[in-house]
Tab-separated table of C-alpha atoms in Angstrom:
chain	number	residue	atom	x	y	z
D	1	MET	CA	112.790	128.921	263.624
D	2	THR	CA	111.632	126.197	266.030
D	3	ASP	CA	113.912	123.771	267.887
D	4	LEU	CA	112.576	120.896	265.789
D	5	GLU	CA	113.337	122.680	262.516
D	6	ARG	CA	116.827	123.588	263.712
D	7	ARG	CA	117.543	119.969	264.628
D	8	TYR	CA	116.296	118.703	261.284
D	9	LEU	CA	118.611	121.196	259.592
D	10	ARG	CA	121.540	119.827	261.600
D	11	LEU	CA	120.686	116.309	260.473
D	12	LEU	CA	120.535	117.595	256.913
D	13	SER	CA	124.291	118.153	257.000
D	14	ALA	CA	124.507	114.473	256.074
D	15	TYR	CA	123.594	115.553	252.525
D	16	PRO	CA	126.084	117.129	250.081
D	17	ALA	CA	126.126	120.928	250.191
D	18	ASP	CA	124.755	121.363	246.644
D	19	TYR	CA	121.861	119.027	247.380
D	20	ARG	CA	121.080	120.859	250.647
D	21	ARG	CA	120.938	124.200	248.865
D	22	ALA	CA	118.665	122.832	246.149
D	23	ARG	CA	116.256	120.708	248.199
D	24	GLY	CA	117.035	121.230	251.891
D	25	ALA	CA	114.022	123.441	252.617
D	26	GLU	CA	111.704	120.993	250.859
D	27	ILE	CA	113.035	117.997	252.828
D	28	VAL	CA	112.820	119.738	256.205
D	29	GLY	CA	109.356	121.047	255.386
D	30	THR	CA	108.128	117.547	254.630
D	31	TYR	CA	109.389	116.194	257.962
D	32	LEU	CA	107.897	119.158	259.850
D	33	ASP	CA	104.497	118.619	258.205
D	34	LEU	CA	104.518	114.969	259.301
D	35	ALA	CA	105.789	115.602	262.851
D	36	ALA	CA	103.374	115.344	265.770
D	37	PRO	CA	102.262	118.653	267.330
D	38	GLY	CA	104.545	119.873	270.102
D	39	ARG	CA	107.438	117.619	269.119
D	40	ARG	CA	110.885	119.109	269.841
D	41	TRP	CA	113.213	116.342	268.632
D	42	PRO	CA	113.203	114.302	265.396
D	43	SER	CA	112.010	110.747	265.945
D	44	PRO	CA	114.714	108.027	265.773
D	45	ALA	CA	113.118	106.705	262.568
D	46	ASP	CA	113.247	110.177	260.968
D	47	ALA	CA	116.858	110.682	262.057
D	48	VAL	CA	117.903	107.340	260.551
D	49	ASP	CA	115.947	108.132	257.387
D	50	VAL	CA	117.651	111.537	256.973
D	51	LEU	CA	121.128	110.109	257.594
D	52	ARG	CA	120.514	107.219	255.233
D	53	GLY	CA	119.262	109.569	252.518
D	54	GLY	CA	122.294	111.807	252.974
D	55	LEU	CA	124.665	108.877	252.735
D	56	ARG	CA	122.901	107.698	249.591
D	57	GLN	CA	123.255	111.123	247.960
D	58	ARG	CA	126.933	111.363	248.913
D	59	VAL	CA	127.556	107.944	247.375
D	60	ARG	CA	125.780	109.009	244.193
D	61	ALA	CA	127.933	112.139	244.075
D	62	THR	CA	131.030	109.931	243.938
D	63	GLY	CA	129.697	108.130	240.865
D	64	ALA	CA	129.573	104.837	242.804
D	65	ALA	CA	125.893	104.132	242.240
D	66	ASP	CA	126.616	100.394	242.480
D	67	LEU	CA	127.902	100.669	246.079
D	68	VAL	CA	124.466	100.212	247.680
D	69	PRO	CA	123.729	97.068	245.619
D	70	GLY	CA	127.210	95.888	246.633
D	71	VAL	CA	126.331	96.377	250.315
D	72	ARG	CA	123.169	94.326	249.818
D	73	LEU	CA	125.030	91.523	248.068
D	74	ALA	CA	127.658	91.455	250.821
D	75	ALA	CA	124.895	91.374	253.466
D	76	VAL	CA	123.264	88.314	251.905
D	77	LEU	CA	126.577	86.425	251.791
D	78	ALA	CA	127.541	87.542	255.322
D	79	LEU	CA	124.257	86.323	256.809
D	80	LEU	CA	124.655	83.034	254.970
D	81	ALA	CA	128.161	82.547	256.385
D	82	ALA	CA	127.246	83.662	259.924
D	83	THR	CA	124.256	81.336	260.223
D	84	SER	CA	126.217	78.413	258.757
D	85	LEU	CA	128.981	78.868	261.341
D	86	ALA	CA	126.405	79.195	264.108
D	87	GLY	CA	124.977	75.861	263.015
D	88	VAL	CA	128.407	74.218	263.382
D	89	TRP	CA	129.085	75.800	266.782
D	90	THR	CA	125.662	74.729	268.043
D	91	VAL	CA	126.612	71.094	267.433
D	92	LEU	CA	129.720	71.482	269.542
D	93	GLU	CA	127.856	73.296	272.306
D	94	LEU	CA	125.415	70.390	272.561
D	95	ARG	CA	128.260	67.961	273.188
D	96	PRO	CA	129.439	68.758	276.706
D	97	PRO	CA	132.703	67.223	277.881
D	98	PRO	CA	132.835	64.177	280.141
D	99	PRO	CA	132.779	65.083	283.863
D	100	GLU	CA	136.470	64.377	284.287
D	101	PHE	CA	137.353	67.026	281.672
D	102	GLY	CA	134.555	69.569	281.897
D	103	ASP	CA	133.306	72.247	284.228
D	104	PRO	CA	130.209	70.951	286.076
D	105	ALA	CA	129.000	74.537	286.533
D	106	ALA	CA	128.716	74.948	282.765
D	107	GLY	CA	125.592	72.788	282.731
D	108	PRO	CA	124.433	70.812	279.716
D	109	PHE	CA	126.377	72.990	277.249
D	110	VAL	CA	130.071	73.503	276.677
D	111	SER	CA	129.923	77.280	277.123
D	112	LEU	CA	127.749	80.394	277.164
D	113	GLY	CA	128.132	80.452	273.385
D	114	ILE	CA	124.891	78.480	273.018
D	115	VAL	CA	122.978	81.721	273.740
D	116	ALA	CA	124.551	83.552	270.796
D	117	TRP	CA	124.346	80.622	268.391
D	118	THR	CA	120.652	80.181	269.181
D	119	ALA	CA	120.123	83.881	268.421
D	120	TRP	CA	121.800	83.430	265.051
D	121	GLY	CA	119.500	80.500	264.281
D	122	LEU	CA	116.555	82.714	265.194
D	123	ALA	CA	117.879	85.408	262.817
D	124	ALA	CA	117.949	82.845	260.006
D	125	LEU	CA	114.355	81.851	260.792
D	126	VAL	CA	113.212	85.486	260.878
D	127	HIS	CA	114.955	86.141	257.554
D	128	ALA	CA	113.035	83.262	255.990
D	129	LEU	CA	109.614	84.263	257.311
D	130	ALA	CA	109.514	88.009	258.065
D	131	PRO	CA	110.207	91.337	256.293
D	132	ALA	CA	113.778	92.590	256.066
D	133	ARG	CA	113.356	95.146	258.867
D	134	TRP	CA	112.742	92.268	261.301
D	135	THR	CA	115.786	90.459	259.923
D	136	ARG	CA	117.946	93.493	260.684
D	137	ARG	CA	116.574	93.607	264.230
D	138	ALA	CA	117.198	89.889	264.731
D	139	VAL	CA	120.743	90.212	263.380
D	140	ALA	CA	121.394	93.213	265.636
D	141	LEU	CA	120.196	91.163	268.617
D	142	ALA	CA	122.475	88.270	267.630
D	143	VAL	CA	125.458	90.627	267.305
D	144	LEU	CA	124.757	92.173	270.720
D	145	LEU	CA	124.421	88.753	272.370
D	146	THR	CA	127.658	87.620	270.731
D	147	LEU	CA	129.450	90.670	272.125
D	148	ALA	CA	127.788	90.199	275.523
D	149	LEU	CA	129.391	86.776	275.933
D	150	VAL	CA	132.685	88.408	276.941
D	151	PRO	CA	131.394	90.396	279.967
D	152	ALA	CA	128.894	87.645	280.815
D	153	ALA	CA	131.678	85.067	281.076
D	154	ALA	CA	133.740	87.421	283.252
D	155	LEU	CA	130.801	88.056	285.585
D	156	THR	CA	129.589	84.442	285.887
D	157	GLY	CA	132.912	82.628	285.693
D	158	LEU	CA	131.457	80.303	283.023
D	159	PRO	CA	133.387	79.445	279.844
D	160	ARG	CA	132.764	81.214	276.539
D	161	PRO	CA	134.005	80.771	272.977
D	162	PRO	CA	137.413	82.393	272.375
D	163	LEU	CA	137.628	85.850	270.834
D	164	PHE	CA	138.938	84.501	267.528
D	165	VAL	CA	135.582	82.714	267.168
D	166	LEU	CA	133.466	85.673	268.278
D	167	LEU	CA	135.224	88.400	266.259
D	168	PRO	CA	134.447	87.049	262.771
D	169	GLN	CA	130.866	86.363	263.838
D	170	VAL	CA	130.462	89.999	264.878
D	171	GLY	CA	132.136	91.175	261.660
D	172	LEU	CA	129.788	89.092	259.522
D	173	GLY	CA	126.826	90.300	261.575
D	174	LEU	CA	127.653	93.971	261.080
D	175	VAL	CA	127.759	93.430	257.322
D	176	ALA	CA	124.521	91.404	257.468
D	177	LEU	CA	122.730	94.446	258.928
D	178	GLY	CA	122.500	95.672	255.329
D	179	ALA	CA	120.064	92.865	254.475
D	180	PRO	CA	117.994	93.998	251.473
D	181	ASP	CA	114.228	94.211	251.135
D	182	GLY	CA	112.213	92.327	248.565
D	183	LEU	CA	114.291	89.168	248.208
D	184	PRO	CA	112.441	86.201	246.687
D	185	ALA	CA	111.399	83.451	249.099
D	186	PRO	CA	114.103	80.945	248.036
D	187	LEU	CA	116.852	83.480	248.758
D	188	ARG	CA	115.290	84.420	252.092
D	189	ALA	CA	115.274	80.751	253.092
D	190	MET	CA	118.931	80.159	252.203
D	191	PRO	CA	120.470	81.172	255.588
D	192	LEU	CA	118.043	78.880	257.441
D	193	VAL	CA	118.765	76.000	255.064
D	194	ALA	CA	122.503	76.644	255.413
D	195	ALA	CA	122.284	76.682	259.232
D	196	ILE	CA	120.352	73.403	259.291
D	197	GLY	CA	122.713	71.850	256.737
D	198	ALA	CA	125.795	72.914	258.698
D	199	ASN	CA	124.229	71.556	261.880
D	200	LEU	CA	123.523	68.189	260.280
D	201	ALA	CA	126.984	68.033	258.702
D	202	GLY	CA	128.597	68.883	262.028
D	203	THR	CA	126.553	66.222	263.788
D	204	ASN	CA	127.899	63.571	261.435
D	205	LEU	CA	131.466	64.807	260.942
D	206	LEU	CA	132.654	66.363	264.198
D	207	HIS	CA	134.247	64.140	266.803
D	208	ARG	CA	131.898	63.241	269.656
D	209	HIS	CA	134.473	63.362	272.439
D	210	VAL	CA	136.020	66.790	272.021
D	211	PHE	CA	136.507	67.976	275.604
D	212	ALA	CA	136.361	71.582	276.781
D	213	GLY	CA	140.075	72.302	276.739
D	214	SER	CA	140.280	71.797	272.983
D	215	TYR	CA	136.629	72.495	272.121
D	216	TYR	CA	136.894	75.587	269.957
D	217	THR	CA	140.672	75.776	269.694
D	218	TRP	CA	141.171	72.676	267.583
D	219	THR	CA	137.861	72.831	265.739
D	220	VAL	CA	138.403	76.329	264.367
D	221	VAL	CA	141.802	75.388	262.925
D	222	PRO	CA	140.106	73.785	259.902
D	223	VAL	CA	136.629	75.376	260.073
D	224	LEU	CA	137.252	79.140	260.154
D	225	PRO	CA	139.999	79.346	257.496
D	226	SER	CA	137.925	77.042	255.269
D	227	ALA	CA	134.945	79.361	255.724
D	228	ALA	CA	137.175	82.324	254.807
D	229	VAL	CA	138.229	80.617	251.574
D	230	VAL	CA	134.640	79.726	250.675
D	231	VAL	CA	133.248	83.229	251.360
D	232	LEU	CA	136.086	84.949	249.499
D	233	GLY	CA	135.875	82.508	246.597
D	234	VAL	CA	132.122	82.954	246.213
D	235	VAL	CA	132.182	86.756	246.342
D	236	VAL	CA	135.138	86.998	243.942
D	237	LEU	CA	133.473	84.652	241.440
D	238	LEU	CA	130.240	86.627	241.693
D	239	GLY	CA	132.177	89.862	241.303
D	240	VAL	CA	133.962	88.670	238.178
D	241	GLY	CA	130.742	87.337	236.663
D	242	LEU	CA	128.880	90.586	237.342
D	243	ALA	CA	131.795	92.731	236.113
D	244	LEU	CA	131.719	90.934	232.759
D	245	ARG	CA	128.168	92.295	232.423
D	246	GLY	CA	129.208	95.834	233.401
D	247	ASP	CA	127.893	95.466	236.969
D	248	HIS	CA	130.490	96.450	239.588
D	249	ARG	CA	128.568	95.703	242.787
D	250	GLY	CA	130.594	92.511	243.231
D	251	GLY	CA	133.779	94.558	243.562
D	252	TRP	CA	132.233	96.600	246.372
D	253	ALA	CA	131.010	93.393	248.020
D	254	VAL	CA	134.593	92.065	247.990
D	255	LEU	CA	135.848	95.202	249.761
D	256	ILE	CA	133.030	95.103	252.315
D	257	LEU	CA	133.542	91.411	253.113
D	258	LEU	CA	137.326	91.637	253.229
D	259	THR	CA	137.444	92.450	256.960
D	260	PRO	CA	135.168	89.553	258.067
D	261	VAL	CA	137.047	87.197	255.733
D	262	CYS	CA	140.389	88.197	257.260
D	263	LEU	CA	138.913	87.726	260.744
D	264	LEU	CA	137.823	84.239	259.712
D	265	ALA	CA	141.402	83.581	258.582
D	266	LEU	CA	142.846	85.196	261.711
D	267	GLN	CA	144.798	82.137	262.841
D	268	PRO	CA	146.759	81.527	259.619
D	269	LEU	CA	147.318	85.282	259.179
D	270	ALA	CA	148.573	85.574	262.760
D	271	GLY	CA	150.692	82.469	262.217
D	272	ALA	CA	152.360	84.148	259.248
D	273	LEU	CA	152.944	87.263	261.371
D	274	ASP	CA	154.288	85.120	264.205
D	275	GLY	CA	156.560	83.141	261.885
D	276	MET	CA	155.001	79.852	262.948
D	277	PRO	CA	153.931	76.901	260.785
D	278	SER	CA	150.204	76.819	260.106
D	279	ARG	CA	149.692	73.610	262.085
D	280	PHE	CA	150.529	75.429	265.342
D	281	ILE	CA	148.374	77.933	267.181
D	282	PRO	CA	149.858	81.469	267.033
D	283	SER	CA	150.632	83.372	270.201
D	284	TRP	CA	147.999	85.603	271.775
D	285	THR	CA	150.109	88.659	270.946
D	286	ALA	CA	150.198	87.745	267.248
D	287	LEU	CA	146.452	87.084	267.211
D	288	ALA	CA	145.707	90.429	268.903
D	289	ALA	CA	148.056	92.392	266.639
D	290	THR	CA	146.604	90.767	263.521
D	291	ALA	CA	143.024	91.418	264.659
D	292	VAL	CA	143.788	95.105	265.293
D	293	LEU	CA	145.535	95.414	261.920
D	294	VAL	CA	142.634	93.780	260.091
D	295	THR	CA	139.968	95.890	261.799
D	296	LEU	CA	141.873	99.103	261.032
D	297	VAL	CA	143.044	98.450	257.484
D	298	GLY	CA	140.007	96.566	256.141
D	299	PRO	CA	137.357	99.243	256.734
D	300	ALA	CA	139.754	101.977	255.533
D	301	LEU	CA	139.864	100.427	252.063
D	302	LEU	CA	136.225	101.311	251.337
D	303	PRO	CA	136.519	105.118	251.735
D	304	LEU	CA	139.817	104.938	249.863
D	305	ALA	CA	138.088	103.152	246.985
D	306	LEU	CA	135.279	105.721	247.072
D	307	ALA	CA	137.796	108.574	246.911
D	308	LEU	CA	139.540	106.953	243.931
D	309	ARG	CA	136.180	106.379	242.242
D	310	THR	CA	135.253	110.039	242.761
D	311	ARG	CA	138.520	111.196	241.232
D	312	TRP	CA	138.093	108.844	238.287
D	313	THR	CA	134.525	110.073	237.721
D	314	ARG	CA	135.739	113.682	237.593
D	315	LEU	CA	138.470	112.747	235.148
D	316	ALA	CA	135.944	110.897	232.990
D	317	ARG	CA	133.766	114.011	232.844
D	318	THR	CA	136.630	116.106	231.523
D	319	HIS	CA	137.998	113.319	229.281
D	320	PRO	CA	135.005	111.608	227.632
D	321	SER	CA	137.252	108.930	226.100
D	322	LEU	CA	137.877	107.387	229.561
D	323	PRO	CA	135.518	104.599	230.689
D	324	ARG	CA	133.124	105.571	233.481
């Protein structure tokens, strides 16, 4: 057995055991036939393909065949929300504070956030014009640049958006990485249209003299919780409508989007934890504790739901009268 074959077999552990026994040799043989001569390691594309196929088969084994469509639906809504928010934040970045309030070193923008928000606008443009694989790359770049704002601000001493603005953007971006292939042109254009619409609305509605000290802090009080309500409302309505037709992908989309939605509503949730009225800004400790709680509990709900679905599927096989 060659090193390459051994490494493909290790990757194959992503598949369920029964599937590996039935088709493992065939799958590995196919990859070996296509590999370049002398290759010792699987290519990154092959590794991702094997892992993705294994995950797909494990999901099918649970009886949750509608999970993957649910991921795709959640990705479309997440990209729509992320690009819309980026459009709003871009307006604020382009309105630097007066000299007496601002940091002259910050230049023509309020903070380093303009780099990330521009990347999100680029992701919306790529989604409208290019195949889905390029959208995923553009979204990944936007997520990385959003995360990079924290160390960049520490190294340069320039201001950046607060973490309670960056966290939901990263959460939405991670979900948006599941952007589906083959969407019709009008759906592909929606994030770009939403970003432009949010930018125009922000230009007309946001106050022109918001100085740096209250730039994001006071703007996110209405914007982020409102975005949370809109995203949750849309996905729940879609989920109910699809469930009435026997399609449960909307339920999975709700679970997948729950963490980004809670991050969008971080301030009111932290305010409730802090015991403060919603019109006040919660303490940093309450915000941090709520963010940690959300990022731990939210993602844990999906495997829990999958485990419950698996158990229900097994019960339905032994009791045919139960709905599947």
